[in-house]
PDB file of C-alpha atoms in Angstrom:
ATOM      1  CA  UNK A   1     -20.742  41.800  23.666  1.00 51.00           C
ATOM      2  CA  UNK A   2     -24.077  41.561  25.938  1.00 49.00           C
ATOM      3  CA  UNK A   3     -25.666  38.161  26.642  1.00 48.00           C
ATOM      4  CA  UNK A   4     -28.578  38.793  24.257  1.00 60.00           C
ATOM      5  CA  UNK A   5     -25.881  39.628  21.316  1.00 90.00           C
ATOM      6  CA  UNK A   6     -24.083  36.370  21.998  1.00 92.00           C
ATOM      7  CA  UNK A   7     -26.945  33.885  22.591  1.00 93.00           C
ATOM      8  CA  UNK A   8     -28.003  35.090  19.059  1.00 94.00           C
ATOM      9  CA  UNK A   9     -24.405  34.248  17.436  1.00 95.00           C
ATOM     10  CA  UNK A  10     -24.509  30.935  18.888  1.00 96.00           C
ATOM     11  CA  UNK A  11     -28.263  30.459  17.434  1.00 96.00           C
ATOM     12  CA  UNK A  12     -27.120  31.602  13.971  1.00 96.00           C
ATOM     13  CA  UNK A  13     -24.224  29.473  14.319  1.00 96.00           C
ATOM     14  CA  UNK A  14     -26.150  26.327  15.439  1.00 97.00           C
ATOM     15  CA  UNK A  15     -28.806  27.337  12.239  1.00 97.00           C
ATOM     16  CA  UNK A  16     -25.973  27.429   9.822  1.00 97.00           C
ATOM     17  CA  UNK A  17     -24.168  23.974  11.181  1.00 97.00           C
ATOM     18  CA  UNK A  18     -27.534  22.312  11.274  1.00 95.00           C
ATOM     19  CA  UNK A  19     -28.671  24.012   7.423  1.00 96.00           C
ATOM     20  CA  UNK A  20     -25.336  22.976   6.067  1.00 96.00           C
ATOM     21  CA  UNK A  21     -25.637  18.872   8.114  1.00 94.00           C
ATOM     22  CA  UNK A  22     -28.680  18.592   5.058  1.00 93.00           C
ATOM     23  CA  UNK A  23     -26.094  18.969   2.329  1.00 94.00           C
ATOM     24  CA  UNK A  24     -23.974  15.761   3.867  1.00 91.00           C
ATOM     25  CA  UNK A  25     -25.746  13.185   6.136  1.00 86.00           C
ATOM     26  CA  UNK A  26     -22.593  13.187   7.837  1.00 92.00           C
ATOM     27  CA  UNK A  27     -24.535  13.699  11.131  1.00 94.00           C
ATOM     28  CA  UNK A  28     -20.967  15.794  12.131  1.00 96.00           C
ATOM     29  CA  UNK A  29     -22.215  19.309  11.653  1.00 96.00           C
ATOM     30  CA  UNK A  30     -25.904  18.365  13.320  1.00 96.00           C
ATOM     31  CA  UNK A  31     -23.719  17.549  16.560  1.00 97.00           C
ATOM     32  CA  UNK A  32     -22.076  20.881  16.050  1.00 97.00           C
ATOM     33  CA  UNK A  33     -24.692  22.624  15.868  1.00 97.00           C
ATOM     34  CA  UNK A  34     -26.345  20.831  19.110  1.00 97.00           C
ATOM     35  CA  UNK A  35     -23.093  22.426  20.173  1.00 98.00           C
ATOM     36  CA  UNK A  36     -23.876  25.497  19.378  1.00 98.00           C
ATOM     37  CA  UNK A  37     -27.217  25.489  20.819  1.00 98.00           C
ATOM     38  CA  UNK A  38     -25.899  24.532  24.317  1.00 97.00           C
ATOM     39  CA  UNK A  39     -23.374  27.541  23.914  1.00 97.00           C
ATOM     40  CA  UNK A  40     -26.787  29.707  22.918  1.00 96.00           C
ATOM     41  CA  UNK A  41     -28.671  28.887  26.150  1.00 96.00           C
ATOM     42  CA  UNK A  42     -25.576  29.694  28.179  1.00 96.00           C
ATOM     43  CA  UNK A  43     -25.255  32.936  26.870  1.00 94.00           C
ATOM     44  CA  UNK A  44     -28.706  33.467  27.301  1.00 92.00           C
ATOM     45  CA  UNK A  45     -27.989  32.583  30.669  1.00 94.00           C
ATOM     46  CA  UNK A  46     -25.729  34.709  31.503  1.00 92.00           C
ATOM     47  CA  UNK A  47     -22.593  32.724  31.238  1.00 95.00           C
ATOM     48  CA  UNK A  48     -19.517  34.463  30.090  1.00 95.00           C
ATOM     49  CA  UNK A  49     -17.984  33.888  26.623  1.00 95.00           C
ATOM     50  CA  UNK A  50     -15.130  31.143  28.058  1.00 97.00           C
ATOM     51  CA  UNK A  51     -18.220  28.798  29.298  1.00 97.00           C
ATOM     52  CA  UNK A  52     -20.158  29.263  26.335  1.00 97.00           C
ATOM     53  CA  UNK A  53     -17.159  27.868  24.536  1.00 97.00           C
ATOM     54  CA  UNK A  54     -16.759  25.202  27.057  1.00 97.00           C
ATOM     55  CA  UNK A  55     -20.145  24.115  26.595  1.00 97.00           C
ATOM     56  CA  UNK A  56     -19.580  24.317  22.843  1.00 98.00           C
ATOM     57  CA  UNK A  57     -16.879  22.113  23.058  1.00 97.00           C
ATOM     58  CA  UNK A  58     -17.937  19.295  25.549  1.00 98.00           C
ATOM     59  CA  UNK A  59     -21.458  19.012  24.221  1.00 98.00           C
ATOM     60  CA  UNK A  60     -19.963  18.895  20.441  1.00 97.00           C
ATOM     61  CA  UNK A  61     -17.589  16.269  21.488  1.00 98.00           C
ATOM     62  CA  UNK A  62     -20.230  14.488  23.672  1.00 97.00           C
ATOM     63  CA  UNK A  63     -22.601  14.037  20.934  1.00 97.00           C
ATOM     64  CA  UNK A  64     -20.127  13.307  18.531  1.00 97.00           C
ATOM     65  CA  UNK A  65     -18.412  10.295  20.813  1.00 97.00           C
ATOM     66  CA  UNK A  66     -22.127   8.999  22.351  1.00 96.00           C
ATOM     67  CA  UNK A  67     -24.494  10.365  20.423  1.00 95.00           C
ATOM     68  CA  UNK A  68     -23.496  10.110  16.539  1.00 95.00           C
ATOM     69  CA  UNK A  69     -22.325   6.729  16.286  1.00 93.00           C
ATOM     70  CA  UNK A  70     -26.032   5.468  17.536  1.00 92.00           C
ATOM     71  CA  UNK A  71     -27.487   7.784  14.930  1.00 91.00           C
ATOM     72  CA  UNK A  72     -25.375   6.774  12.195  1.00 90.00           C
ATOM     73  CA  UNK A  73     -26.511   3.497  12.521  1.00 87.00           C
ATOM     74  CA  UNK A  74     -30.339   4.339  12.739  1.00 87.00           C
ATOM     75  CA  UNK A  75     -30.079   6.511   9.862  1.00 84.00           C
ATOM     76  CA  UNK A  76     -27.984   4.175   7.331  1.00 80.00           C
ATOM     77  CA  UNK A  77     -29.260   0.938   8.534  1.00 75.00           C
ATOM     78  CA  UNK A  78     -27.702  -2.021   8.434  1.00 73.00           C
ATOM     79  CA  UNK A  79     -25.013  -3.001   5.753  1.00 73.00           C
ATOM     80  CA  UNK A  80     -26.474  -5.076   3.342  1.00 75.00           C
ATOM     81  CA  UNK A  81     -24.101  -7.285   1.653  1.00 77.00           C
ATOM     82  CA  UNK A  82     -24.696  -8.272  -1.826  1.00 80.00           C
ATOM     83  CA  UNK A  83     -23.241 -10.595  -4.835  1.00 83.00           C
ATOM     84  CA  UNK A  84     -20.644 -13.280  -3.481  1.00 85.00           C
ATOM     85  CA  UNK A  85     -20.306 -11.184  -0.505  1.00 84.00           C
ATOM     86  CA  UNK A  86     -23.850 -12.078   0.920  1.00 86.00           C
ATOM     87  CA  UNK A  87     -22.435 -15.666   0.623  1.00 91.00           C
ATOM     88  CA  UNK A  88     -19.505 -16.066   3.122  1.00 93.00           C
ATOM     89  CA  UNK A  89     -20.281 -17.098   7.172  1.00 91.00           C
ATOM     90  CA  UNK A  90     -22.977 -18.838   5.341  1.00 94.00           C
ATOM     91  CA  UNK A  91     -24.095 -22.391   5.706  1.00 96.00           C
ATOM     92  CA  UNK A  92     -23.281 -25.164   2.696  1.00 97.00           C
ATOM     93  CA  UNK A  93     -23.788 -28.791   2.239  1.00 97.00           C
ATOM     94  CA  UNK A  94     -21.015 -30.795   0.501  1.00 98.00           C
ATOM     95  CA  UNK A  95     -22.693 -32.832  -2.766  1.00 98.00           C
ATOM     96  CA  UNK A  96     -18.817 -34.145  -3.652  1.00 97.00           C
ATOM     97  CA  UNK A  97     -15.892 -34.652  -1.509  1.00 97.00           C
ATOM     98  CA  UNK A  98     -14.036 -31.108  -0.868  1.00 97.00           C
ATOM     99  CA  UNK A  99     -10.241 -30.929  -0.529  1.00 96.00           C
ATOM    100  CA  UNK A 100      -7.502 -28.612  -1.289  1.00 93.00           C
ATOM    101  CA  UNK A 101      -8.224 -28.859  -5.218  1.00 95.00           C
ATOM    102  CA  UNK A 102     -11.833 -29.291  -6.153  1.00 94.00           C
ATOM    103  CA  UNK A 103     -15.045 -30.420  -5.082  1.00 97.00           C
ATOM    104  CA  UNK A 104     -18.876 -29.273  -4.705  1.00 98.00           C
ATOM    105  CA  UNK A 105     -20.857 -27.559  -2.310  1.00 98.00           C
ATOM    106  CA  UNK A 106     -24.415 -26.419  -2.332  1.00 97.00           C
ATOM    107  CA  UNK A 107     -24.877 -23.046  -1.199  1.00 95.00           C
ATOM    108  CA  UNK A 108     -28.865 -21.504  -1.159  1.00 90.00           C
ATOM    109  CA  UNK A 109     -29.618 -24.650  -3.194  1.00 92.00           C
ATOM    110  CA  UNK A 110     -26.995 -23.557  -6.328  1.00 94.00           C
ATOM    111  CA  UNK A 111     -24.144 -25.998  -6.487  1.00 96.00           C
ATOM    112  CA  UNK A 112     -20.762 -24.273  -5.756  1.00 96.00           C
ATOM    113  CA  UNK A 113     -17.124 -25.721  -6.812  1.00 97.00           C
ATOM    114  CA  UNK A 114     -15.053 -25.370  -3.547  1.00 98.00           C
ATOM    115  CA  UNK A 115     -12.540 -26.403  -1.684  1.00 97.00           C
ATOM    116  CA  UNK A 116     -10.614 -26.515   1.304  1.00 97.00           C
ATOM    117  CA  UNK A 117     -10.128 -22.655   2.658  1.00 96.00           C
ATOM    118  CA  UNK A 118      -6.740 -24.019   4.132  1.00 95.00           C
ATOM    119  CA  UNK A 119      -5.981 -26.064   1.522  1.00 92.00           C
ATOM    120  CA  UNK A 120      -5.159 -29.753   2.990  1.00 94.00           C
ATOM    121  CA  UNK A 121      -8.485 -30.406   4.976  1.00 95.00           C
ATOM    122  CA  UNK A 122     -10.927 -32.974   3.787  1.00 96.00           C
ATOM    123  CA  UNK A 123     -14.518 -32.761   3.654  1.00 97.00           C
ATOM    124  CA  UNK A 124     -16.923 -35.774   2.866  1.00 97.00           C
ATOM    125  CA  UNK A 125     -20.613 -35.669   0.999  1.00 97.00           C
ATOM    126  CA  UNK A 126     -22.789 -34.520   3.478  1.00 97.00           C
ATOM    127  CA  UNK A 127     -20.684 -32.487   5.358  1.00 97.00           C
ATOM    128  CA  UNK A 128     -22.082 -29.111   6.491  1.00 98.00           C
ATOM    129  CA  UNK A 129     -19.164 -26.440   5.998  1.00 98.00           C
ATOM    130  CA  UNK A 130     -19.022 -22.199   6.346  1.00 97.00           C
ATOM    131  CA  UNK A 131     -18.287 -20.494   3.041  1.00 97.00           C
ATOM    132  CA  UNK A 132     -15.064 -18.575   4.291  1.00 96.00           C
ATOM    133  CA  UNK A 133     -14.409 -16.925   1.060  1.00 95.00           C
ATOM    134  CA  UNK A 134     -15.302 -16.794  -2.597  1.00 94.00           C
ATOM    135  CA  UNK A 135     -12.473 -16.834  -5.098  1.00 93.00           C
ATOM    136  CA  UNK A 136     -13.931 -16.470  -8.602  1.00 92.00           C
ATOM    137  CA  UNK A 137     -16.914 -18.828  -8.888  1.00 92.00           C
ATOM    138  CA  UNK A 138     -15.196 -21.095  -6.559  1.00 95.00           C
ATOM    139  CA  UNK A 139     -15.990 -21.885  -2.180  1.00 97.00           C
ATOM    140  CA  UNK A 140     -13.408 -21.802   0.028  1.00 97.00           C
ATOM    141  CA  UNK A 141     -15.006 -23.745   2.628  1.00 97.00           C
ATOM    142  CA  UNK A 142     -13.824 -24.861   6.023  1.00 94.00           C
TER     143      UNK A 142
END
């Protein structure tokens, strides 16, 4: 196979990854395909068919190791927790004493039941304690 005939595999390779990357949002097949486009300029440089398969391979893997994990994170954004979830590492004020059974925190001004994440600790009105956990409608604070 002549340079020109491989450089155009490689493009129509690259095409195909990158066409098919729009039906996941994996951002796996994109990398591929960047891949596939470094094989395409080595071919179209002349390189024989084992370094246009080592480029394939160490720019795929390069992008996917450096590259993809960056973009991932662009793309998706940041995870947004929500419900109870969005609650814990959160700041609350304790409105009735807290111990391993009951008590009451206030959590984004709504009053919480709680009580002790470890279950023997102590906490007195006024306190400020981090929502470890939600159990039910209940704090585990500590």
């Amino acid at each position: 196979m002549g340079f020109m005939q491989a450089w155009m595999v490689w493009a129509v390779i690259a095409a195909v990854l990158i066409g098919l990357e729009l039906t996941t949002t994996t951002l796996v097949l994109v990398m591929l395909g960047i891949g596939a486009v470094a094989a395409a300029v080595g071919a179209g440089a002349g390189a024989n068919a084992v370094v246009q398969f080592v480029l394939f391979g160490a720019v795929s893997v390069g992008t996917l190791v450096f590259a993809r994990p960056a973009a991932v994170k662009r793309l998706h954004g940041p995870e947004h927790r929500q419900g109870t979830d969005a609650l814990v590492g959160s700041e609350a004020v304790v409105v009735q004493r807290v111990d391993g059974q009951d008590g009451r925190v206030r959590i984004s001004g709504e009053i919480w039941s709680a009580r002790a994440y470890d279950g023997q600790s102590e906490y007195a009105v006024g306190d400020r304690v981090d929502v470890a956990q939600i159990d039910g409608a209940t704090a585990l604070v500590l």
